[in-house]
mmCIF file with all atom_site columns, C-alpha atoms and ligand atoms in Angstrom:
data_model
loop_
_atom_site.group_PDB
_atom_site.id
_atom_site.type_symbol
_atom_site.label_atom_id
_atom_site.label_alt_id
_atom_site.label_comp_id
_atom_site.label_asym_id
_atom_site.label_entity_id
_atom_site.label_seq_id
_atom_site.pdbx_PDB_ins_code
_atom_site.Cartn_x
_atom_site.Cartn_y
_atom_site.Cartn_z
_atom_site.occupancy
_atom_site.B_iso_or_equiv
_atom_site.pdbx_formal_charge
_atom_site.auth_seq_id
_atom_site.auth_comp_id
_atom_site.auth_asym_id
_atom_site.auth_atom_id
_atom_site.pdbx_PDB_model_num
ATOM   1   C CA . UNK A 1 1   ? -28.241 -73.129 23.886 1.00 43.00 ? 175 UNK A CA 1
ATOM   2   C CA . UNK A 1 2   ? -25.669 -74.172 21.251 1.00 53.00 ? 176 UNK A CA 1
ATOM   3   C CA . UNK A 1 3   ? -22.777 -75.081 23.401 1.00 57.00 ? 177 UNK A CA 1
ATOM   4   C CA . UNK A 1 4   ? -19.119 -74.991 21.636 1.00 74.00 ? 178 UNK A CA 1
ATOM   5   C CA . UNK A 1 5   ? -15.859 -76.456 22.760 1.00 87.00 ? 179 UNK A CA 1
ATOM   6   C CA . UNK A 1 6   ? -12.007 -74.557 22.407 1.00 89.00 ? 180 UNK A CA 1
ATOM   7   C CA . UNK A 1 7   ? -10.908 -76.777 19.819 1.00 88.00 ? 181 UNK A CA 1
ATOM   8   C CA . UNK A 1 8   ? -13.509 -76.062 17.112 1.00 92.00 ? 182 UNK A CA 1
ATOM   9   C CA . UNK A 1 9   ? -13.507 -71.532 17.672 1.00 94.00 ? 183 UNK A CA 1
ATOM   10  C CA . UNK A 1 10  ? -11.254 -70.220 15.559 1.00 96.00 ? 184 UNK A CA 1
ATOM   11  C CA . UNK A 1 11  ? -9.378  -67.581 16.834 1.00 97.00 ? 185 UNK A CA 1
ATOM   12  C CA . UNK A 1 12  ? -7.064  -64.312 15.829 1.00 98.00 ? 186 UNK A CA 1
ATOM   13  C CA . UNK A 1 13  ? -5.095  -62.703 17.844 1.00 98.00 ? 187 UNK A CA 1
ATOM   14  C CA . UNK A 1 14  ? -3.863  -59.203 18.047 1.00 98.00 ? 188 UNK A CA 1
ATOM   15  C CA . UNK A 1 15  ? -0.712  -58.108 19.656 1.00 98.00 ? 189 UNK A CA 1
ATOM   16  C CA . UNK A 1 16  ? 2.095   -55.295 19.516 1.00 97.00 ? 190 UNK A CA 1
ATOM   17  C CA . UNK A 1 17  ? 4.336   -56.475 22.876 1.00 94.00 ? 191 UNK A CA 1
ATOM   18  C CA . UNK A 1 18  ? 6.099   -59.211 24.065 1.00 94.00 ? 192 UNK A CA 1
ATOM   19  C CA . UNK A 1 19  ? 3.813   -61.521 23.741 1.00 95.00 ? 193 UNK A CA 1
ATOM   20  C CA . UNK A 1 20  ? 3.545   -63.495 26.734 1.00 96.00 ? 194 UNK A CA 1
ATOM   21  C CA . UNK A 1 21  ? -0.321  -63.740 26.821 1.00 96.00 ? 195 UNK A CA 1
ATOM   22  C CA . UNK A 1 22  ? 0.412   -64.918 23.524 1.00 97.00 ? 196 UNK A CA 1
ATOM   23  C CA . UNK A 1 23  ? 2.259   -67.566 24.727 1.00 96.00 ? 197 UNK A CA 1
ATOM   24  C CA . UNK A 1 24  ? -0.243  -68.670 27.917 1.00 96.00 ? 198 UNK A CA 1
ATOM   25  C CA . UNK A 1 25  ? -3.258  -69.101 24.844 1.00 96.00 ? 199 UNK A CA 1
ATOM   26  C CA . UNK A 1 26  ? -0.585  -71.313 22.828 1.00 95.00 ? 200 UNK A CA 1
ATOM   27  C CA . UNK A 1 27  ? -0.276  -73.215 26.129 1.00 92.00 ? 201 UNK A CA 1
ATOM   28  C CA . UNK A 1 28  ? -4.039  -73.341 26.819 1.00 94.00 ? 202 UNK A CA 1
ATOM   29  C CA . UNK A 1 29  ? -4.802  -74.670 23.639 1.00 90.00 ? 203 UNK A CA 1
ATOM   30  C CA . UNK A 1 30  ? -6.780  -72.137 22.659 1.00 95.00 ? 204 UNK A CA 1
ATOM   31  C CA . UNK A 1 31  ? -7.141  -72.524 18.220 1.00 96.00 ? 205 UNK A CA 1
ATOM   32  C CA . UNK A 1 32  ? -5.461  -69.826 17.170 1.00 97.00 ? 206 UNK A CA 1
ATOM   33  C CA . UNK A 1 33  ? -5.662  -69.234 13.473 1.00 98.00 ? 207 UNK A CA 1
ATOM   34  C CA . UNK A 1 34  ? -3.689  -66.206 12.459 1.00 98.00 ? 208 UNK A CA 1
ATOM   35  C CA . UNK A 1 35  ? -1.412  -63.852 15.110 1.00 98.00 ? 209 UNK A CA 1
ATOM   36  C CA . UNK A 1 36  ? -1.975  -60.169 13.492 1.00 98.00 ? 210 UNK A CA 1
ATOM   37  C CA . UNK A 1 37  ? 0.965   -57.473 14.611 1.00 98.00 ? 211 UNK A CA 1
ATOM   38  C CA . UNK A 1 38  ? 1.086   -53.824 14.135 1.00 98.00 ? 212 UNK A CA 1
ATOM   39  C CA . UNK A 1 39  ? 4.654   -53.183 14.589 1.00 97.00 ? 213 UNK A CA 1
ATOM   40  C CA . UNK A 1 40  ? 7.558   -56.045 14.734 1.00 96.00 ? 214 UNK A CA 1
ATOM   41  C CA . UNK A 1 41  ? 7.242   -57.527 17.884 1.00 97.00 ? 215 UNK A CA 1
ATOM   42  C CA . UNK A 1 42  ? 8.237   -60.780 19.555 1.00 96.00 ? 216 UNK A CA 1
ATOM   43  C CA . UNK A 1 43  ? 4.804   -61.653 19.532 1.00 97.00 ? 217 UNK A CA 1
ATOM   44  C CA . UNK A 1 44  ? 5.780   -62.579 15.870 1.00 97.00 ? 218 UNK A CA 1
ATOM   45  C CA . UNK A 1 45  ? 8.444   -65.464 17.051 1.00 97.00 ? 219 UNK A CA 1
ATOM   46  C CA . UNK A 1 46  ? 5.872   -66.741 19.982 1.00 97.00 ? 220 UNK A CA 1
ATOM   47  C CA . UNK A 1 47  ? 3.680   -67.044 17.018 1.00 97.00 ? 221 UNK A CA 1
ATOM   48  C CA . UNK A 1 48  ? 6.201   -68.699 14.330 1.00 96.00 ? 222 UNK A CA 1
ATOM   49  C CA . UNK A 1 49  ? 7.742   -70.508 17.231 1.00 97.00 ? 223 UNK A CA 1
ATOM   50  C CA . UNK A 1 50  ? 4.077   -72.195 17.234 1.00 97.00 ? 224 UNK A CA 1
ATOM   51  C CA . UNK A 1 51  ? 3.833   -72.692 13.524 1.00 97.00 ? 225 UNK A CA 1
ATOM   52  C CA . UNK A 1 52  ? 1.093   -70.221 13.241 1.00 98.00 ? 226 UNK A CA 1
ATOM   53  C CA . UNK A 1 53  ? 0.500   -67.748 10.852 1.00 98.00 ? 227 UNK A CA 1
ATOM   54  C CA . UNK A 1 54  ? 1.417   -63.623 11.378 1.00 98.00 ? 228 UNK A CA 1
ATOM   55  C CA . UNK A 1 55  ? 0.349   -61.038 9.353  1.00 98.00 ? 229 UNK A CA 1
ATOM   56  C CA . UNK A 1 56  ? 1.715   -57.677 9.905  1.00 98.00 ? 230 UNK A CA 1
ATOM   57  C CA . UNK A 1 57  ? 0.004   -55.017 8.850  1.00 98.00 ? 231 UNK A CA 1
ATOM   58  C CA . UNK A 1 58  ? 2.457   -52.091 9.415  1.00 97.00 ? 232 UNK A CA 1
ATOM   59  C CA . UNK A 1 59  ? 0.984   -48.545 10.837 1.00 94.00 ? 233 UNK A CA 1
ATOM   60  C CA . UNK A 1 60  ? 2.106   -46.292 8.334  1.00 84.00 ? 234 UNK A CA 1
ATOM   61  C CA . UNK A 1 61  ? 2.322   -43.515 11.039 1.00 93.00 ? 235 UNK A CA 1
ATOM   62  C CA . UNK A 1 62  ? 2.018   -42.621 14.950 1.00 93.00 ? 236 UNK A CA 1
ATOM   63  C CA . UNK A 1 63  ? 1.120   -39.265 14.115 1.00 94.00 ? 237 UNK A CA 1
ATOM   64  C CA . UNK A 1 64  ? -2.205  -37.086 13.659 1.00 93.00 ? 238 UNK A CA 1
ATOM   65  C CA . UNK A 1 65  ? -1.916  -37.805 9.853  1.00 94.00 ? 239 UNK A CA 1
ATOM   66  C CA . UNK A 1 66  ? -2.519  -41.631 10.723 1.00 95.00 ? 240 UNK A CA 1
ATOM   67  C CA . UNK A 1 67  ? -5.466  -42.739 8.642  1.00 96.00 ? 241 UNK A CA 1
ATOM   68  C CA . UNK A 1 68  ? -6.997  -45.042 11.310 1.00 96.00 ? 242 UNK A CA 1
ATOM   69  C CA . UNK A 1 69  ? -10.255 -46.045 9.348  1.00 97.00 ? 243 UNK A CA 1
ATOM   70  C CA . UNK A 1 70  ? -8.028  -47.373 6.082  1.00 97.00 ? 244 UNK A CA 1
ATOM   71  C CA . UNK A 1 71  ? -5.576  -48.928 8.956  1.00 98.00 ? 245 UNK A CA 1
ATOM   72  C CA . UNK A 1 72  ? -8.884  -50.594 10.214 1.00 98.00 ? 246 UNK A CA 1
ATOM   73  C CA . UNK A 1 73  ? -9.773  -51.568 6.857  1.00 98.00 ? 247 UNK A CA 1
ATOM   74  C CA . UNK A 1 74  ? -6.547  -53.182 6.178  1.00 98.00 ? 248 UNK A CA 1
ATOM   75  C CA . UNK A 1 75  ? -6.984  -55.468 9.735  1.00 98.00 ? 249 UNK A CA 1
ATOM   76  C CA . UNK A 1 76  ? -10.294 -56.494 8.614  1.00 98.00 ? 250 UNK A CA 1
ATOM   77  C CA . UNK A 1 77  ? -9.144  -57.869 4.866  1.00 98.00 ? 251 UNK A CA 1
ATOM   78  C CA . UNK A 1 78  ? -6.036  -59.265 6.316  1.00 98.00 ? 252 UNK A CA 1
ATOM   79  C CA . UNK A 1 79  ? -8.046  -61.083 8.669  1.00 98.00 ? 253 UNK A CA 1
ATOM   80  C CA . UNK A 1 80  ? -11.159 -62.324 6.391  1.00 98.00 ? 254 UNK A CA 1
ATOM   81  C CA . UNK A 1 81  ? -9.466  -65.069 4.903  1.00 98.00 ? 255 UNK A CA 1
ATOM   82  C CA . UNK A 1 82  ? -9.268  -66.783 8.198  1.00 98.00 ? 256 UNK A CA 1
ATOM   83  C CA . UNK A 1 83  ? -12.626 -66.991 8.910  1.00 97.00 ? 257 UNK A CA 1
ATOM   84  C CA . UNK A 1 84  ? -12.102 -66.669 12.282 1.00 97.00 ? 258 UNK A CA 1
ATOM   85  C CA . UNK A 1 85  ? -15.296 -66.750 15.297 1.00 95.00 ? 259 UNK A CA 1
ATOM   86  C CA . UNK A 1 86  ? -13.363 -64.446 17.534 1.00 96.00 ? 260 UNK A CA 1
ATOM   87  C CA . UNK A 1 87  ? -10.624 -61.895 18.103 1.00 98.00 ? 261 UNK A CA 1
ATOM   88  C CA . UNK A 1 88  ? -8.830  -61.594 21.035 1.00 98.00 ? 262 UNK A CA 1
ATOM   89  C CA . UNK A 1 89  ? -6.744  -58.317 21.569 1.00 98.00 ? 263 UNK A CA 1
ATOM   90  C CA . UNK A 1 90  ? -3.711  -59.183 23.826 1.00 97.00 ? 264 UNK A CA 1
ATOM   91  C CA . UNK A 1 91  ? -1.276  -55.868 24.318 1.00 95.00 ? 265 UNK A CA 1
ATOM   92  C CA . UNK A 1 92  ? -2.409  -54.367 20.560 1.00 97.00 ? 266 UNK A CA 1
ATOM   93  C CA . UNK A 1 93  ? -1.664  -50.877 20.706 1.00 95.00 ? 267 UNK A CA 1
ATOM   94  C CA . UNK A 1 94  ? -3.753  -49.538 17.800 1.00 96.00 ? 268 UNK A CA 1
ATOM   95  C CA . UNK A 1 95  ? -7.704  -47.932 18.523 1.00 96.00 ? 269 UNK A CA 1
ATOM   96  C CA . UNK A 1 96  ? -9.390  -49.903 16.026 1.00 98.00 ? 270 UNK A CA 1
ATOM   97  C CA . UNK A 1 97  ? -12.676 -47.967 14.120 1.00 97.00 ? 271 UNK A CA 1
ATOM   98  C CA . UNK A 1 98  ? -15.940 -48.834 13.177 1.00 98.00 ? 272 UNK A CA 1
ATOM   99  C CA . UNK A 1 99  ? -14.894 -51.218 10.450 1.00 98.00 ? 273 UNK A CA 1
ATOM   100 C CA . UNK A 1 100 ? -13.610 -54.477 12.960 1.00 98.00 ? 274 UNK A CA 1
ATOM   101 C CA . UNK A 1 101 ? -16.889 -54.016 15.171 1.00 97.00 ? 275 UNK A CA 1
ATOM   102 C CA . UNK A 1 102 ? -19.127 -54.368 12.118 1.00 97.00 ? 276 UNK A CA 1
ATOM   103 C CA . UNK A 1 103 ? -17.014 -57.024 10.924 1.00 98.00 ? 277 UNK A CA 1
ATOM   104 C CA . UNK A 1 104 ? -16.584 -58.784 14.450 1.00 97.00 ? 278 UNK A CA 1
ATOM   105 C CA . UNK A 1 105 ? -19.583 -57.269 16.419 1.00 93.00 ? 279 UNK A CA 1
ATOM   106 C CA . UNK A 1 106 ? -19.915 -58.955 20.353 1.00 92.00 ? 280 UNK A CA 1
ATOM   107 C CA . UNK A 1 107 ? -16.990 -61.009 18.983 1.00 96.00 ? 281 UNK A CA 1
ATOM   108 C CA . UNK A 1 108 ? -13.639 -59.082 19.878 1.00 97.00 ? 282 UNK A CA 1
ATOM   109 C CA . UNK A 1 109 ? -12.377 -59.334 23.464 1.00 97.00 ? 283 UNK A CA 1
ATOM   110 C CA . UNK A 1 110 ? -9.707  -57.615 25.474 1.00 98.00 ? 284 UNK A CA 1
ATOM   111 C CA . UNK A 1 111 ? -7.891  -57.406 28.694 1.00 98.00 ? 285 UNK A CA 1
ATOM   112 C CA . UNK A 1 112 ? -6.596  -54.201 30.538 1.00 98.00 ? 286 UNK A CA 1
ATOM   113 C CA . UNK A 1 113 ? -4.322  -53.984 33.036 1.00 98.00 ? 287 UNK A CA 1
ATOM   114 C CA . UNK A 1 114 ? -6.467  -52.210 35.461 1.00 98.00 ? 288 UNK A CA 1
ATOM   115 C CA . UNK A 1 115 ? -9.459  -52.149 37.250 1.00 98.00 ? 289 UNK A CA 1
ATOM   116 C CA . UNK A 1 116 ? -12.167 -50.540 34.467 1.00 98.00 ? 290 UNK A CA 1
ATOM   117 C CA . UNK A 1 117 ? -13.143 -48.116 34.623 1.00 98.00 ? 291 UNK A CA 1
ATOM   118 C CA . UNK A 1 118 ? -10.300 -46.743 36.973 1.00 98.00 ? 292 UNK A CA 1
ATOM   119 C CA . UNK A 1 119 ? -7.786  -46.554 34.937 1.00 98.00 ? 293 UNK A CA 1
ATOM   120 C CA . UNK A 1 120 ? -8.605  -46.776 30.947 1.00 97.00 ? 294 UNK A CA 1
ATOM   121 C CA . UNK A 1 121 ? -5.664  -45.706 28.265 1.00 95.00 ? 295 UNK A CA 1
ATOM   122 C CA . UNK A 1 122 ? -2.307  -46.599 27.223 1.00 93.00 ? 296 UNK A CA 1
ATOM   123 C CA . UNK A 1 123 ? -0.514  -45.661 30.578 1.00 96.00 ? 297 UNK A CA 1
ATOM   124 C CA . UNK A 1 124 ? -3.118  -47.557 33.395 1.00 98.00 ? 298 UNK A CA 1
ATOM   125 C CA . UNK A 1 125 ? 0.031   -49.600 34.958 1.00 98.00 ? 299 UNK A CA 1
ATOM   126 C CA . UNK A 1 126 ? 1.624   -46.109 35.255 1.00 98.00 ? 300 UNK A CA 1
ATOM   127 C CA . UNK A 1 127 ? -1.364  -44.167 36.245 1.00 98.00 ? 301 UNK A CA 1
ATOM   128 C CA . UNK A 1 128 ? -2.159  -46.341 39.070 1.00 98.00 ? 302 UNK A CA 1
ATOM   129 C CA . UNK A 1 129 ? 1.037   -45.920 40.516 1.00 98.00 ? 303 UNK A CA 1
ATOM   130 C CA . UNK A 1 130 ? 1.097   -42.548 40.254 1.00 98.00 ? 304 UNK A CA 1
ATOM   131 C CA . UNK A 1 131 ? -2.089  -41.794 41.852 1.00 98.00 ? 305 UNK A CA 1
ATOM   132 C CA . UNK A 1 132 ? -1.033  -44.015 44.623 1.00 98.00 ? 306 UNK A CA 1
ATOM   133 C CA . UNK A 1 133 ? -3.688  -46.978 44.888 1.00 98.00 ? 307 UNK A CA 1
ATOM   134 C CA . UNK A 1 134 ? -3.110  -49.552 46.917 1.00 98.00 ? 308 UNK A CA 1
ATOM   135 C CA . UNK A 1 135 ? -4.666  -52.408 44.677 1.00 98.00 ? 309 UNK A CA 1
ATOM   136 C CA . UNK A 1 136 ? -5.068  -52.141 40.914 1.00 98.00 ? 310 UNK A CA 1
ATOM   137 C CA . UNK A 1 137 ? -5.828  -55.236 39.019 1.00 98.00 ? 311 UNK A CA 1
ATOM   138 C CA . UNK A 1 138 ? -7.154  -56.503 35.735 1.00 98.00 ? 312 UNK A CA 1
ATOM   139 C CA . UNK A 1 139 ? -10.498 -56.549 33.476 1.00 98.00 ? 313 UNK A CA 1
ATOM   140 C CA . UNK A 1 140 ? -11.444 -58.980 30.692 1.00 98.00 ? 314 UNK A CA 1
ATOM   141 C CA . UNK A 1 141 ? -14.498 -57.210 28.584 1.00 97.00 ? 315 UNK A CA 1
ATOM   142 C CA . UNK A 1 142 ? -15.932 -57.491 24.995 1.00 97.00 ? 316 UNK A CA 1
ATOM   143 C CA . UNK A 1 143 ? -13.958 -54.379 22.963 1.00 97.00 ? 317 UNK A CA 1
ATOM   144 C CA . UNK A 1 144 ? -16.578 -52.025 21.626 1.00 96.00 ? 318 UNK A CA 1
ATOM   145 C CA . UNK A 1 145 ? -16.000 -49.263 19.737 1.00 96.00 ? 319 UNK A CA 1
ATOM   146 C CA . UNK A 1 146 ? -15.425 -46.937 23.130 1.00 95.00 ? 320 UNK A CA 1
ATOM   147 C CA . UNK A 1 147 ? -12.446 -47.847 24.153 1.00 95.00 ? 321 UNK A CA 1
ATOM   148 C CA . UNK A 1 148 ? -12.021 -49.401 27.477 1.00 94.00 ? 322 UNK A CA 1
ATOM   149 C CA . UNK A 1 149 ? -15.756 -49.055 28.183 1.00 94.00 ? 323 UNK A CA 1
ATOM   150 C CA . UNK A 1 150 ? -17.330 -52.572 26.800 1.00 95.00 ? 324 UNK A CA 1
ATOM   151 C CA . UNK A 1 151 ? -19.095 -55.007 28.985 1.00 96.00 ? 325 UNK A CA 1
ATOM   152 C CA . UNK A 1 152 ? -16.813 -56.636 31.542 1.00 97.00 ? 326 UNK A CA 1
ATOM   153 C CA . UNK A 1 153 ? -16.703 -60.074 31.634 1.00 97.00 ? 327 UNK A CA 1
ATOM   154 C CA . UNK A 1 154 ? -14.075 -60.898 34.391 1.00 98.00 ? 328 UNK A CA 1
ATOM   155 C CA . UNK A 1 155 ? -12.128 -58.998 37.084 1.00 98.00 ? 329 UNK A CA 1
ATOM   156 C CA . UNK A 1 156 ? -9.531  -59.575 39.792 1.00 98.00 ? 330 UNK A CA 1
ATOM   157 C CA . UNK A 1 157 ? -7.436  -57.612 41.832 1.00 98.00 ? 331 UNK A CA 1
ATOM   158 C CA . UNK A 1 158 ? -3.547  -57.170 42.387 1.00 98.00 ? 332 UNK A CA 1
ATOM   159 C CA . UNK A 1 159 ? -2.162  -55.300 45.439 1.00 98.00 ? 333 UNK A CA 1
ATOM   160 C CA . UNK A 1 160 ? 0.298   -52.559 44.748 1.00 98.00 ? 334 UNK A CA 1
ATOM   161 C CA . UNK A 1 161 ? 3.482   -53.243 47.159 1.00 98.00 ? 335 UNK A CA 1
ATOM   162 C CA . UNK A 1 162 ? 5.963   -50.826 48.244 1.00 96.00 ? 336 UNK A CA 1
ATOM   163 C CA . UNK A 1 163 ? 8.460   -50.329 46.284 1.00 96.00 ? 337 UNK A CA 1
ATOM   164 C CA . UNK A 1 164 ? 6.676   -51.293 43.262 1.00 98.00 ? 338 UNK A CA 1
ATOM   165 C CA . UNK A 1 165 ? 7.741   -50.261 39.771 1.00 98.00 ? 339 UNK A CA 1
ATOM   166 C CA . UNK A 1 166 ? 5.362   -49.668 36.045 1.00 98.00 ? 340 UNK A CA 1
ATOM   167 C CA . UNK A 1 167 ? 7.447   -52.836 35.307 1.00 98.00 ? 341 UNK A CA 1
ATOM   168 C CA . UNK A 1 168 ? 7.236   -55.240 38.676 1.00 98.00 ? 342 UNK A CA 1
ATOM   169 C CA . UNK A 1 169 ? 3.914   -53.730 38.915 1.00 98.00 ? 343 UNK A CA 1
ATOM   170 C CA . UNK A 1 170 ? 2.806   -54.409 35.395 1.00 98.00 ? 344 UNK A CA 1
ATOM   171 C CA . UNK A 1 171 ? 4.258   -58.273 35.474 1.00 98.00 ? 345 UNK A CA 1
ATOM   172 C CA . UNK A 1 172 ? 2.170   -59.061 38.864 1.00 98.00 ? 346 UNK A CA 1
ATOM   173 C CA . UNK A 1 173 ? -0.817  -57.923 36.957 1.00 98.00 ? 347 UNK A CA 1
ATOM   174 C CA . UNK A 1 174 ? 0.140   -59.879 34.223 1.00 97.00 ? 348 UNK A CA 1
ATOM   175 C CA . UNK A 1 175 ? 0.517   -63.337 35.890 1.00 98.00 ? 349 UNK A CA 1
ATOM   176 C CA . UNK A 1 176 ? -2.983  -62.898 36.906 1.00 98.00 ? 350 UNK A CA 1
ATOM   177 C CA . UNK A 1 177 ? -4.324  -61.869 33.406 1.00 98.00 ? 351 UNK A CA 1
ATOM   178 C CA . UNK A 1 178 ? -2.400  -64.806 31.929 1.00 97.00 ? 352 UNK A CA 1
ATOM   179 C CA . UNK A 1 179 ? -4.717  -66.731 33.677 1.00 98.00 ? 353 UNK A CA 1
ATOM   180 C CA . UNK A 1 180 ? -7.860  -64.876 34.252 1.00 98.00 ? 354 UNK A CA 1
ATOM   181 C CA . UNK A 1 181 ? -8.176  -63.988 30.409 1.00 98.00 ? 355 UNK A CA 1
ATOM   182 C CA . UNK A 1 182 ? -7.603  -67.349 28.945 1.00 97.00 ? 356 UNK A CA 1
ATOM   183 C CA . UNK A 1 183 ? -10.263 -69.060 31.542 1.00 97.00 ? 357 UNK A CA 1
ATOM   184 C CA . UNK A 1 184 ? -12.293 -65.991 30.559 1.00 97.00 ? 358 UNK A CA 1
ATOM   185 C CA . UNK A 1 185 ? -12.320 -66.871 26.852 1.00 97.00 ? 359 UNK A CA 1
ATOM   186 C CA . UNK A 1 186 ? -12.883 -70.886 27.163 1.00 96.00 ? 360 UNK A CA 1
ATOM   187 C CA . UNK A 1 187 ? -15.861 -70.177 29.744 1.00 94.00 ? 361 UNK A CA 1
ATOM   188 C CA . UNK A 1 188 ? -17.538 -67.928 27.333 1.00 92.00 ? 362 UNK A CA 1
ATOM   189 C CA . UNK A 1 189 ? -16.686 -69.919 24.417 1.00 92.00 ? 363 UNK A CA 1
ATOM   190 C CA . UNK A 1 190 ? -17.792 -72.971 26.278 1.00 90.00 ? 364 UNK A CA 1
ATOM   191 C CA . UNK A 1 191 ? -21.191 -71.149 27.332 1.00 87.00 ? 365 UNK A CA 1
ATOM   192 C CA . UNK A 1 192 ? -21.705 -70.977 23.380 1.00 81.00 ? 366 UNK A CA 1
ATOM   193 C CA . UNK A 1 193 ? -21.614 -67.217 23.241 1.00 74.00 ? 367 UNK A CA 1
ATOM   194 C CA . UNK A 1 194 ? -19.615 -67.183 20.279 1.00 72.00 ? 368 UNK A CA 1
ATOM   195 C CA . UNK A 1 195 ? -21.051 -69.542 17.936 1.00 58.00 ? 369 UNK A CA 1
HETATM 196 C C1 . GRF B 2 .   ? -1.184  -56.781 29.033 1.00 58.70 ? 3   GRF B C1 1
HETATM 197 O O1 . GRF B 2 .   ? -0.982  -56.244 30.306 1.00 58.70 ? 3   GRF B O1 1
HETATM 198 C C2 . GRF B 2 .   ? -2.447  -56.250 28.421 1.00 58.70 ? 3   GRF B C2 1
HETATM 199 O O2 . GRF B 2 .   ? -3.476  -56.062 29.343 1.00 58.70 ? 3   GRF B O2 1
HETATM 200 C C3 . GRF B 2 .   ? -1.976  -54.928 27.899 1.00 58.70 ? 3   GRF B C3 1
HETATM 201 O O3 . GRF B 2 .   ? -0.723  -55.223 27.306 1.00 58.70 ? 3   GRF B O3 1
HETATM 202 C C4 . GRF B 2 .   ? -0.133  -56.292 28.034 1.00 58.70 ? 3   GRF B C4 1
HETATM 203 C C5 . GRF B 2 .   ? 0.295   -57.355 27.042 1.00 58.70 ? 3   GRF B C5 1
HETATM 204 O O4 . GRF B 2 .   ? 1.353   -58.128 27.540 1.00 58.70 ? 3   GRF B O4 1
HETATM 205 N N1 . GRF B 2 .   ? -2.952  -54.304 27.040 1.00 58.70 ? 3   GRF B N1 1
HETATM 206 P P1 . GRF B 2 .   ? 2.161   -59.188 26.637 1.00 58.70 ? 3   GRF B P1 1
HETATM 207 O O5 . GRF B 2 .   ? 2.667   -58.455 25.411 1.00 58.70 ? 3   GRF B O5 1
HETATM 208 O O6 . GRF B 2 .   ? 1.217   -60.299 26.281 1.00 58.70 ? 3   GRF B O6 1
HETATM 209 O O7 . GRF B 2 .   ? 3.263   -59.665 27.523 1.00 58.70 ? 3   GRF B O7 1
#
């Protein structure tokens, strides 16, 4: 087995929030390549705040008339010039089509704030409050072109406490994917699954 180490897999990242997972790879010294946005975001200033490149390609619409295969297109050419071995998805809040697993088959990860597959969408932070579980969590797992539904990879849980809101909630869970989804990525990296 070809093994690989973090400092030679070249890396994009994709991101519409905050950030802050963002920031925990910059930290891990992960090589990130290229930051990709779909919507200004402070994920843009952890990135330039890191001297690494962001490329925003803009959705044109939130709507039903959004043209989500040309949006895909548009990731995959803004991203080609990188060369990059792997994409990780960290808070991006476009579906990407067919396009980006061609391009990046096996090779795009993600992390969801919830327990797969309790719990898949937008809303899973939300939804698990709501429905009242006492421990949610998070799951690491290779993207695939049903969403929320690839192989999982890695998953831990995170109580729910009382009083909890979507936002204390959703920052417990994220101090363990911070964590969880970077050791995730070097372990598979350094098990040569991505060279
Ligand atoms: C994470 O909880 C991730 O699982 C979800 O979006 C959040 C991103 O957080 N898809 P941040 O923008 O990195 O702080």
């Amino acid at each position: 087995m070809i093994r690989a180490n973090v400092e030679i897999v070249r890396i994009a990242v994709l991101a519409s929030g905050t950030g802050s997972i963002l920031e925990s790879m910059f930290g891990a010294g992960l090589r990130i390549e290229v930051v990709l946005i779909d919507r200004p975001c402070r994920a843009r200033e952890v990135a330039a705040a890191h001297d690494t490149p962001v490329v925003l390609v803009e959705r044109s619409s939130y709507g039903s008339d959004f043209d989500r295969v040309a949006y895909t297109h548009a990731v995959v050419d803004a991203l080609e010039p990188f060369d990059v071995d792997l994409v990780v998805m960290a808070g991006f809040g476009t579906i990407l089509e067919k396009p980006m697993h061609d391009a990046y088959e096996n090779r795009i990860l993600n992390t969801h704030p919830a327990l797969l597959p309790a719990f898949p969408g937008w809303h899973s932070v939300r939804d698990a409050l709501d429905y009242g579980v006492k421990v949610t969590g998070c799951t690491v797992h290779v993207a695939t072109l049903a969403v929320d539904s690839g192989p999982i990879l890695a998953q831990e849980a995170v109580p729910v406490l009382p009083g909890d809101t979507e936002e204390s909630l959703h920052e417990r869970i994220k101090t363990v994917e911070r964590r969880l989804y970077i050791d995730t990525i070097k372990e598979i990296i350094e098990r040569g699954h991505v060279l």
